[in-house]
Amino acid sequence: MTTTATPAAFDTRALREGIEHRDAEALLALYAEDAELRMVDRKTQPSHPLVMHGLEEIGAMLGDIYGREMTHKLEQVVVQGDHVAFMESCRYPDGVRVLMASMADLRDGRIVDQTSIQAWDETGPEQ
């Protein structure tokens, strides 16, 4: 009798709970040890993105972001094969909003390569 191993599935529930409960440790558990994350925004533009390698660097970034006093919401998530895409919206107490879209490659159900693009309100919160 032959058995075929089923590849591990990406845990979208853990992604949602980690984002919406601001749990950086739970989010870090979704990354492979050798993961790489690129962040593109107004300051770290496409030709010079912020690049983090491994769990230590990614964990420090997640700790900073999810340690801030703001709300986070997972708006959409799509998993297809060994890829995941998700959109997150954030709001600071003063009303400033941030929108982030991410695309990642998966290995054994964990993120190994992610690119995120974020946009911030530049005109201040809506009145």
mmCIF file of N, CA and C in Angstrom, residues 28-29 31-35 53-60:
data_model
loop_
_atom_site.group_PDB
_atom_site.id
_atom_site.type_symbol
_atom_site.label_atom_id
_atom_site.label_comp_id
_atom_site.label_asym_id
_atom_site.label_seq_id
_atom_site.Cartn_x
_atom_site.Cartn_y
_atom_site.Cartn_z
ATOM 1 N N LEU A 28 4.244 35.311 13.301
ATOM 2 C CA LEU A 28 5.589 34.830 13.004
ATOM 3 C C LEU A 28 5.596 33.319 12.797
ATOM 4 N N ALA A 29 4.719 32.603 13.477
ATOM 5 C CA ALA A 29 4.638 31.147 13.330
ATOM 6 C C ALA A 29 4.196 30.736 11.926
ATOM 7 N N TYR A 31 5.596 31.841 9.229
ATOM 8 C CA TYR A 31 6.763 32.006 8.358
ATOM 9 C C TYR A 31 7.743 30.853 8.530
ATOM 10 N N ALA A 32 8.374 30.463 7.430
ATOM 11 C CA ALA A 32 9.455 29.474 7.473
ATOM 12 C C ALA A 32 10.692 30.140 8.074
ATOM 13 N N GLU A 33 11.568 29.327 8.611
ATOM 14 C CA GLU A 33 12.780 29.837 9.256
ATOM 15 C C GLU A 33 13.626 30.677 8.304
ATOM 16 N N ASP A 34 13.656 30.324 7.031
ATOM 17 C CA ASP A 34 14.489 31.028 6.052
ATOM 18 C C ASP A 34 13.683 32.022 5.205
ATOM 19 N N ALA A 35 12.546 32.474 5.710
ATOM 20 C CA ALA A 35 11.670 33.377 4.949
ATOM 21 C C ALA A 35 12.348 34.704 4.636
ATOM 22 N N HIS A 53 15.232 39.234 6.341
ATOM 23 C CA HIS A 53 15.599 37.832 6.144
ATOM 24 C C HIS A 53 15.465 37.088 7.462
ATOM 25 N N GLY A 54 14.791 35.954 7.442
ATOM 26 C CA GLY A 54 14.730 35.074 8.599
ATOM 27 C C GLY A 54 13.764 35.528 9.673
ATOM 28 N N LEU A 55 13.537 34.626 10.606
ATOM 29 C CA LEU A 55 12.540 34.861 11.648
ATOM 30 C C LEU A 55 12.910 36.000 12.590
ATOM 31 N N GLU A 56 14.171 36.198 12.862
ATOM 32 C CA GLU A 56 14.554 37.266 13.786
ATOM 33 C C GLU A 56 14.199 38.648 13.234
ATOM 34 N N GLU A 57 14.575 38.913 11.995
ATOM 35 C CA GLU A 57 14.286 40.219 11.389
ATOM 36 C C GLU A 57 12.788 40.399 11.147
ATOM 37 N N ILE A 58 12.138 39.371 10.637
ATOM 38 C CA ILE A 58 10.697 39.458 10.380
ATOM 39 C C ILE A 58 9.949 39.615 11.703
ATOM 40 N N GLY A 59 10.352 38.881 12.728
ATOM 41 C CA GLY A 59 9.719 38.982 14.048
ATOM 42 C C GLY A 59 9.846 40.365 14.652
ATOM 43 N N ALA A 60 11.006 41.003 14.477
ATOM 44 C CA ALA A 60 11.203 42.369 14.995
ATOM 45 C C ALA A 60 10.237 43.336 14.310
#
